[in-house]
Structure formats: structure tokens, C-alpha cells
C-alpha positions as a Python dict, from the first residue, in 0.01 Angstrom:
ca = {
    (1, 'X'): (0, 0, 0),
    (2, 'X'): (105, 359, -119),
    (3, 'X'): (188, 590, 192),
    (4, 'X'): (-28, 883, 210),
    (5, 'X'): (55, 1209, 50),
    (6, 'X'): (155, 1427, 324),
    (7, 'X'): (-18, 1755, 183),
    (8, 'X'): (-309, 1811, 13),
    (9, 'X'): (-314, 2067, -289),
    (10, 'X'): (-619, 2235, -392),
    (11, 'X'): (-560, 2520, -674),
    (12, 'X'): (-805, 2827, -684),
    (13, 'X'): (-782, 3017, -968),
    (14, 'X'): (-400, 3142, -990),
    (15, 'X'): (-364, 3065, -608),
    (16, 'X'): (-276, 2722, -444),
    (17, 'X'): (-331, 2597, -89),
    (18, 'X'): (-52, 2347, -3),
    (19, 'X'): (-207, 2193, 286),
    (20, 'X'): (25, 1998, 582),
    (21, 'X'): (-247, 1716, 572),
    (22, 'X'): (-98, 1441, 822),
    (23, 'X'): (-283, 1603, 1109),
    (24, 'X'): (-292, 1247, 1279),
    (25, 'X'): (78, 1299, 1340),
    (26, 'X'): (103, 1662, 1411),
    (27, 'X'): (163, 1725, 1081),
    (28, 'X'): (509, 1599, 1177),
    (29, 'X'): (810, 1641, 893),
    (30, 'X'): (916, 1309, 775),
    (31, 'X'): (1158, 1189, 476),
    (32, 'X'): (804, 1143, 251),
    (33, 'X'): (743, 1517, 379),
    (34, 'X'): (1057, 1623, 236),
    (35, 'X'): (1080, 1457, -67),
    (36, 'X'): (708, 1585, -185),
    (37, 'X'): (797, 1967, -80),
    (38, 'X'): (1070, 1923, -375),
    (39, 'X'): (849, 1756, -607),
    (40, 'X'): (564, 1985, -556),
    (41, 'X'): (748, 2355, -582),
    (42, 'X'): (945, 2247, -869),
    (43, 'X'): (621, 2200, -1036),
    (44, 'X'): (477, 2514, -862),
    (45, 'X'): (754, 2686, -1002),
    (46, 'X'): (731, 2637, -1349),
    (47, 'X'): (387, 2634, -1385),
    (48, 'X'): (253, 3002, -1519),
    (49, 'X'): (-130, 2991, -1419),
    (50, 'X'): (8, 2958, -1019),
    (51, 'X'): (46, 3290, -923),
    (52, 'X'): (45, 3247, -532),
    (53, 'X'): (135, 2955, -271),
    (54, 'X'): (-64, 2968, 76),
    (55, 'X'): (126, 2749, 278),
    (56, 'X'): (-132, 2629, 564),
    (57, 'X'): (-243, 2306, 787),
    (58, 'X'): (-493, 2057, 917),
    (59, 'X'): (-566, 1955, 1257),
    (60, 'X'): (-481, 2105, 1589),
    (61, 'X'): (-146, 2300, 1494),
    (62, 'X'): (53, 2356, 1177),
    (63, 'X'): (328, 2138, 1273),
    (64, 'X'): (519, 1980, 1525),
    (65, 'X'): (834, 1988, 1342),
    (66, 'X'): (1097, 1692, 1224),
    (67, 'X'): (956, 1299, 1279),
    (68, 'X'): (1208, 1207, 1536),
    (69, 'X'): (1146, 865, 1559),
    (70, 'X'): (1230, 889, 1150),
    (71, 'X'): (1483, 1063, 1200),
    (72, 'X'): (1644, 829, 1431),
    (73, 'X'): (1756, 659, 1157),
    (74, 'X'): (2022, 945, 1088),
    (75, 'X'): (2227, 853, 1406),
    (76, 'X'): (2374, 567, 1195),
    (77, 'X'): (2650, 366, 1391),
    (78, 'X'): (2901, 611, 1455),
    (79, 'X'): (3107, 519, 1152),
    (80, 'X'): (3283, 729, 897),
    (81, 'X'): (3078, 553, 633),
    (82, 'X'): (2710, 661, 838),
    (83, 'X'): (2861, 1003, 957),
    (84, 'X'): (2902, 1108, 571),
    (85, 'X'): (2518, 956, 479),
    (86, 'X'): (2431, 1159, 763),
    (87, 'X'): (2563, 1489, 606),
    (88, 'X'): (2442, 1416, 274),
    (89, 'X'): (2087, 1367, 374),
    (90, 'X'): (2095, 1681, 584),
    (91, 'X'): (2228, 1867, 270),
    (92, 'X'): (1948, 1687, 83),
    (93, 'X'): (1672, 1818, 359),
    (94, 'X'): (1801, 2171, 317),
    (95, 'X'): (1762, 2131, -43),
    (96, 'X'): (1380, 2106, 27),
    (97, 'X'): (1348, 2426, 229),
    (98, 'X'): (1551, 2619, -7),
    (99, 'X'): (1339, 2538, -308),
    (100, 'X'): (1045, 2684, -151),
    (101, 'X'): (1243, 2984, -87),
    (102, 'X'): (1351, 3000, -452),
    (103, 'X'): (1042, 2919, -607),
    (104, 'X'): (972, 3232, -824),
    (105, 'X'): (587, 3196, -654),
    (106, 'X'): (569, 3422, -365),
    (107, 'X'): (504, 3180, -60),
    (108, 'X'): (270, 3268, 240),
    (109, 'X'): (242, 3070, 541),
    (110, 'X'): (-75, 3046, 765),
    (111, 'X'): (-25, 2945, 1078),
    (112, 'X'): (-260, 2795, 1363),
    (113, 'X'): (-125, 2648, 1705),
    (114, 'X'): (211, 2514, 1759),
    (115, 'X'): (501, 2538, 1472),
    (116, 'X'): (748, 2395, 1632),
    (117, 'X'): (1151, 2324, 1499),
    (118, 'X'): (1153, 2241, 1186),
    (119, 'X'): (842, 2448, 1092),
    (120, 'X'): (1003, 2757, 1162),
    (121, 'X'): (1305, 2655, 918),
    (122, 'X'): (969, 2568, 689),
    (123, 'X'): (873, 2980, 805),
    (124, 'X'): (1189, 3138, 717),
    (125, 'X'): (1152, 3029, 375),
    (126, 'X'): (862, 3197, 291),
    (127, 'X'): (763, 3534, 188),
    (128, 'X'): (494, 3628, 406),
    (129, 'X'): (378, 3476, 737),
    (130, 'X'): (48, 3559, 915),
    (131, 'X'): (-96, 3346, 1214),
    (132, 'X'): (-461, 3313, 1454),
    (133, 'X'): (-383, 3395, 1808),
    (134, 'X'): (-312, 3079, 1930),
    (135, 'X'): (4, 2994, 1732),
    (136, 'X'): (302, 2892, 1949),
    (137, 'X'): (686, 2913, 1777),
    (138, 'X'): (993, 2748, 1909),
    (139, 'X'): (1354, 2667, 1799),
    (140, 'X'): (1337, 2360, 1949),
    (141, 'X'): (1639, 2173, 1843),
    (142, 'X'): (1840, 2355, 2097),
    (143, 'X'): (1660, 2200, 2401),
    (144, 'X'): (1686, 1858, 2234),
    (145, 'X'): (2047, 1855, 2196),
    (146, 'X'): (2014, 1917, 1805),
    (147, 'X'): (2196, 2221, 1624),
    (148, 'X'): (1895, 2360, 1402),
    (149, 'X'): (2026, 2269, 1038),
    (150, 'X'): (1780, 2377, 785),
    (151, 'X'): (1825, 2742, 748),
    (152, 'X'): (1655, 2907, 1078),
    (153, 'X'): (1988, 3017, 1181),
    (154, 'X'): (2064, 3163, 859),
    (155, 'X'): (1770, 3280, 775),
    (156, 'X'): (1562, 3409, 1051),
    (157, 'X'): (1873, 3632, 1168),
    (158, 'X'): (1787, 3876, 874),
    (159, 'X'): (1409, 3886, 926),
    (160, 'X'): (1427, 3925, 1313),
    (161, 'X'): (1731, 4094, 1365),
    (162, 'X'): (2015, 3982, 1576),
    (163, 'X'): (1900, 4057, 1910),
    (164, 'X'): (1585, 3852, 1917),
    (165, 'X'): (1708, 3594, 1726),
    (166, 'X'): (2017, 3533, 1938),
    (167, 'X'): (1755, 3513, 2237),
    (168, 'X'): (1535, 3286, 2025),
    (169, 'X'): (1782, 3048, 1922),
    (170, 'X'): (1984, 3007, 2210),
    (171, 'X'): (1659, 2948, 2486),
    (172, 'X'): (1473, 2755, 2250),
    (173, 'X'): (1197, 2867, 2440),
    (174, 'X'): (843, 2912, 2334),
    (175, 'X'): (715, 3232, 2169),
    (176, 'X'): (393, 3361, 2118),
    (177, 'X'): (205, 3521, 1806),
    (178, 'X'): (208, 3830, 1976),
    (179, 'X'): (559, 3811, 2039),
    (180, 'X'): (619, 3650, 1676),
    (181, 'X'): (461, 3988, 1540),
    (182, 'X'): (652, 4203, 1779),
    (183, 'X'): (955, 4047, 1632),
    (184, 'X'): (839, 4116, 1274),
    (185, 'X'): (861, 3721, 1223),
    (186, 'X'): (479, 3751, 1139),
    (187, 'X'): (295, 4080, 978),
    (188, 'X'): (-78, 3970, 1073),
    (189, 'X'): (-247, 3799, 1399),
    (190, 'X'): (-603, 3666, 1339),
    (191, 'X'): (-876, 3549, 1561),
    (192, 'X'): (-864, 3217, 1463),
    (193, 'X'): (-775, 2973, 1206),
    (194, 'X'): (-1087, 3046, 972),
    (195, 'X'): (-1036, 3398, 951),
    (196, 'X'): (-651, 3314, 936),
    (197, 'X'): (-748, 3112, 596),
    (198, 'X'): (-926, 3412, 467),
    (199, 'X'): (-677, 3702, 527),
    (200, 'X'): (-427, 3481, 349),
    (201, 'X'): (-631, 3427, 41),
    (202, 'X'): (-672, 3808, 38),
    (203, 'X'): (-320, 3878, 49),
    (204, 'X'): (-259, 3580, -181),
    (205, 'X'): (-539, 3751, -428),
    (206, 'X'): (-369, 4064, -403),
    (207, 'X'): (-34, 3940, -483),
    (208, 'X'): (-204, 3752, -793),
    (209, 'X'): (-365, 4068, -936),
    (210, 'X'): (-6, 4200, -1013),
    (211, 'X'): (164, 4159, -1281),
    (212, 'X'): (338, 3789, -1224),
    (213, 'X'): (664, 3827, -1430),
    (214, 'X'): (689, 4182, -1210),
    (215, 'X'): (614, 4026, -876),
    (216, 'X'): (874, 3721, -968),
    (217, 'X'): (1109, 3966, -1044),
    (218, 'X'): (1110, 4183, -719),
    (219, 'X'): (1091, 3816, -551),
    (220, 'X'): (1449, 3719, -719),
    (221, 'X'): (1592, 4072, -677),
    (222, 'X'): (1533, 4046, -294),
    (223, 'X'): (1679, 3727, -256),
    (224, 'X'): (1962, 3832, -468),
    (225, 'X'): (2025, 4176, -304),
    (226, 'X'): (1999, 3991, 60),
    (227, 'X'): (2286, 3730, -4),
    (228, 'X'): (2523, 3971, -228),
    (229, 'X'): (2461, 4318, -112),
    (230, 'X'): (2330, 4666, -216),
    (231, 'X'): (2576, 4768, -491),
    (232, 'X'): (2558, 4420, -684),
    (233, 'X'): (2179, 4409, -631),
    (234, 'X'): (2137, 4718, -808),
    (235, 'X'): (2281, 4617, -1076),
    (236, 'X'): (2109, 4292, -1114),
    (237, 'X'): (1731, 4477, -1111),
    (238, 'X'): (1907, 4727, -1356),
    (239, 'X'): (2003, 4342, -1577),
    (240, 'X'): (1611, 4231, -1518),
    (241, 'X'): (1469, 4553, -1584),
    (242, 'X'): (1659, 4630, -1895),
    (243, 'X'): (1604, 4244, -2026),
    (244, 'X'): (1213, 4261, -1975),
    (245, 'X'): (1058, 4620, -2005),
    (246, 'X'): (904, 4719, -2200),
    (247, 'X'): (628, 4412, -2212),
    (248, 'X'): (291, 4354, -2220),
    (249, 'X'): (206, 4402, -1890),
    (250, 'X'): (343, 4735, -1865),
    (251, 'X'): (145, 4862, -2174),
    (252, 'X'): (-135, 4672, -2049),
    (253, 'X'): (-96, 4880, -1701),
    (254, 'X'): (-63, 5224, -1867),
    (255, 'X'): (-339, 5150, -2118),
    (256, 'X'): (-547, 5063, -1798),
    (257, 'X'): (-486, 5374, -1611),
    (258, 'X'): (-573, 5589, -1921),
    (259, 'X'): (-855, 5398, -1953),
    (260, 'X'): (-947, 5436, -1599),
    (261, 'X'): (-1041, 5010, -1582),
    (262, 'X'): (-897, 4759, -1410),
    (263, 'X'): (-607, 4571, -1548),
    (264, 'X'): (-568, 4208, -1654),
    (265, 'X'): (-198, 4102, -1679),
    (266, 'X'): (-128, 3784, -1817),
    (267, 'X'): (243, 3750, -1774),
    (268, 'X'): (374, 3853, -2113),
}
């Protein structure tokens, strides 16, 4: 018998839910969790209706982060031969998380109840994240004698700031939504996960309604500009800009204001 797909994709319009659908486990992160993240984006990526990715879960809380008793499995036997199958399946779990973050697709996650470990390395790879009230973050790798490996030290650094990430990391303590939006980690707090589903269709929706080679292209400048600097990210808009304009969008956007209508972009 087939394991079950971990997620559950429904597509609406140019936006898709990407559901954590193993609520029976805590929507725990296993290999098969992994392995369809890769499979999924790469096809999110390339396809040009999707417009928009809402990242969001069944059951009681978004996630309780890695499968342990899965990952077990990693320890190996202490050899030199199970120490370096070890490193390359870490290196192959980061892949997984950084896809999402390169997928051209602007990513937002919706959280409800806890996200815990390896959800917020699942977090820091996406573009926006709003949660309900009752969400509950933690780093939780440090208080289980694991050195967080999938990009939360690398990557929530630059959307925190140093201060409360040092704090965050090193405690491994629990932090709220109100908290997580002090920080900046999240930009929107709902009342619950309902209205949490809604606000991130709206922001999805409004994210769609752009132009989508525009909004891919601000998406790849950011990343670019974060990880090589100001000077060399100018330059590389300046490349994209002077590569795509003008196109049909952009006629299609002044034509609209003259027009005084809405505008339909189509990616061209």
C-alpha cells in the first residue's frame, strides 16, 4: 500500500493551498514530507497559471516539526561511512526548504497552534507569514540537543534581527504570536484559524492581481540583493529591468490607467 501524500493541494484560480495534511501525526516532517515539498514547488515553479502559494495546515497546529522517531535513523553507527550519509541527507533536507524559498511563486504561510523546529526553518523560507492567536513558535532543536540545520539560523537572523534571534535560538523557548509579530517574524495575527485562511487568500489575491513576471522579479531581486549586497543588487534589477521592459504588462498597465479600468496582466 502507497503511503499517504503528506499535503493536500487544492488550486483556486491562480492561487494554491498546499495543505500539511498528516494532522494524525502533528503534521510531523518526515523523509516522505521532504521529498514531496521538492516535487511539488518544482512543479509550482514552473507552472505560469500559479500565481500564489498559501502554505497552511490541518488539525490542531501547523506542525510539530521533524519525525524524530524517523529521524532516528540518521544517528547511523558512529562510523565514517554513516557520519558522511548523515551529512548528505541533511544537505538533501536543506535542499527542500531552499526550493520553496527559490520558487519564483511568492510563498505565504498560515499558521494555527504550535510550529514547532523544523516548521520555523519551513517559516523562514517563505515570503509572508500571518498566524490566529493561538500559534506557538519554538527553535526547538536547541533543548533537544540538536543544532537547528535547515536554514533558521541563517535565515531568521535577517528577518528578526540579531537581538531577538540570538535570544530565540539560544533558549529555544516558546514564543507567542504576539511576540512573533513584535519580532516582525509575522505581519498579521487573526482570531482564529478560519479567519486566518481568509486574510491569506486576500493577500494571496492581491499578490495575484499583479503583474506575475513583475512580482517574480522583485521576488528574485530580494533574494539576490539579501545574499550579495546593495551595490551588486542594483545592478542585477538594472540586468532584469533592462532584459524585460518594456512588455505587455506594462502597456497593459498604462493603457489601464488611461482607460481608468482595471487591469488584466497575463504574464507577457
Amino acid at each position: 500500500m502507497d503511503k499517504k501524500d503528506p499535503f493536500r493541494i487544492k488550486q483556486d484560480g491562480h492561487i494554491v493551498w498546499f495543505t500539511l495534511n498528516r494532522p494524525e501525526k502533528l503534521n510531523s516532517m518526515d523523509f516522505a514530507f521532504f521529498e514531496g515539498i521538492t516535487g511539488y514547488f518544482e512543479k509550482f515553479d514552473k507552472d505560469p497559471q500559479i500565481r500564489a502559494i498559501i502554505i497552511n495546515a490541518e488539525g490542531k497546529g501547523f506542525t510539530a516539526g521533524l519525525d524524530l522517531a524517523e529521524a532516528g535513523a540518521l544517528l547511523g553507527n558512529g562510523s565514517a561511512a554513516s557520519r558522511d550519509i548523515t551529512y548528505r541527507k541533511i544537505i538533501e533536507l536543506q535542499e527542500s526548504m531552499n526550493i520553496i524559498e527559490r520558487c519564483r511563486k511568492p510563498v505565504i504561510a498560515a499558521v494555527h497552534g504550535h510550529c514547532i523546529g523544523g516548521g520555523v526553518d519551513l517559516l523562514c523560507v517563505c515570503d509572508i507569514r500571518i498566524a490566529s492567536k493561538d500559534a506557538v513558535f519554538s527553535i526547538r532543536e536547541t533543548r533537544i540537543a540538536i543544532t537547528a540545520d535547515l536554514g533558521t539560523l541563517q535565515r531568521l537572523p535577517c528577518i528578526i534581527g540579531d537581538g531577538w534571534f540570538r535570544e530565540l535560538a539560544l533558549t529555544g523557548r516558546d514564543f507567542s504570536a504576539n511576540e512573533a509579530l513584535q519580532t516582525g517574524f509575522i505581519t498579521r495575527i487573526c482570531e482564529n484559524k478560519e479567519e486566518l485562511e481568509k486574510e491569506a487568500f486576500k493577500i494571496a489575491s492581491s499578490i495575484a492581481e499583479n503583474p506575475p513576471l513583475a512580482v517574480q522579479g522583485v521576488k528574485e531581486v530580494i533574494l539576490f540583493s539579501r545574499d550579495n549586497g546593495v551595490y551588486p543588487g542594483l545592478k542585477f534589477v538594472a540586468q532584469k529591468n533592462s532584459a524585460m521592459l518594456p512588455s505587455e504588462d506594462l502597456i497593459e498597465a498604462v493603457g489601464a490607467f488611461m482607460e481608468k479600468r482595471k487591469p488584466v496582466f497575463k504574464g507577457m
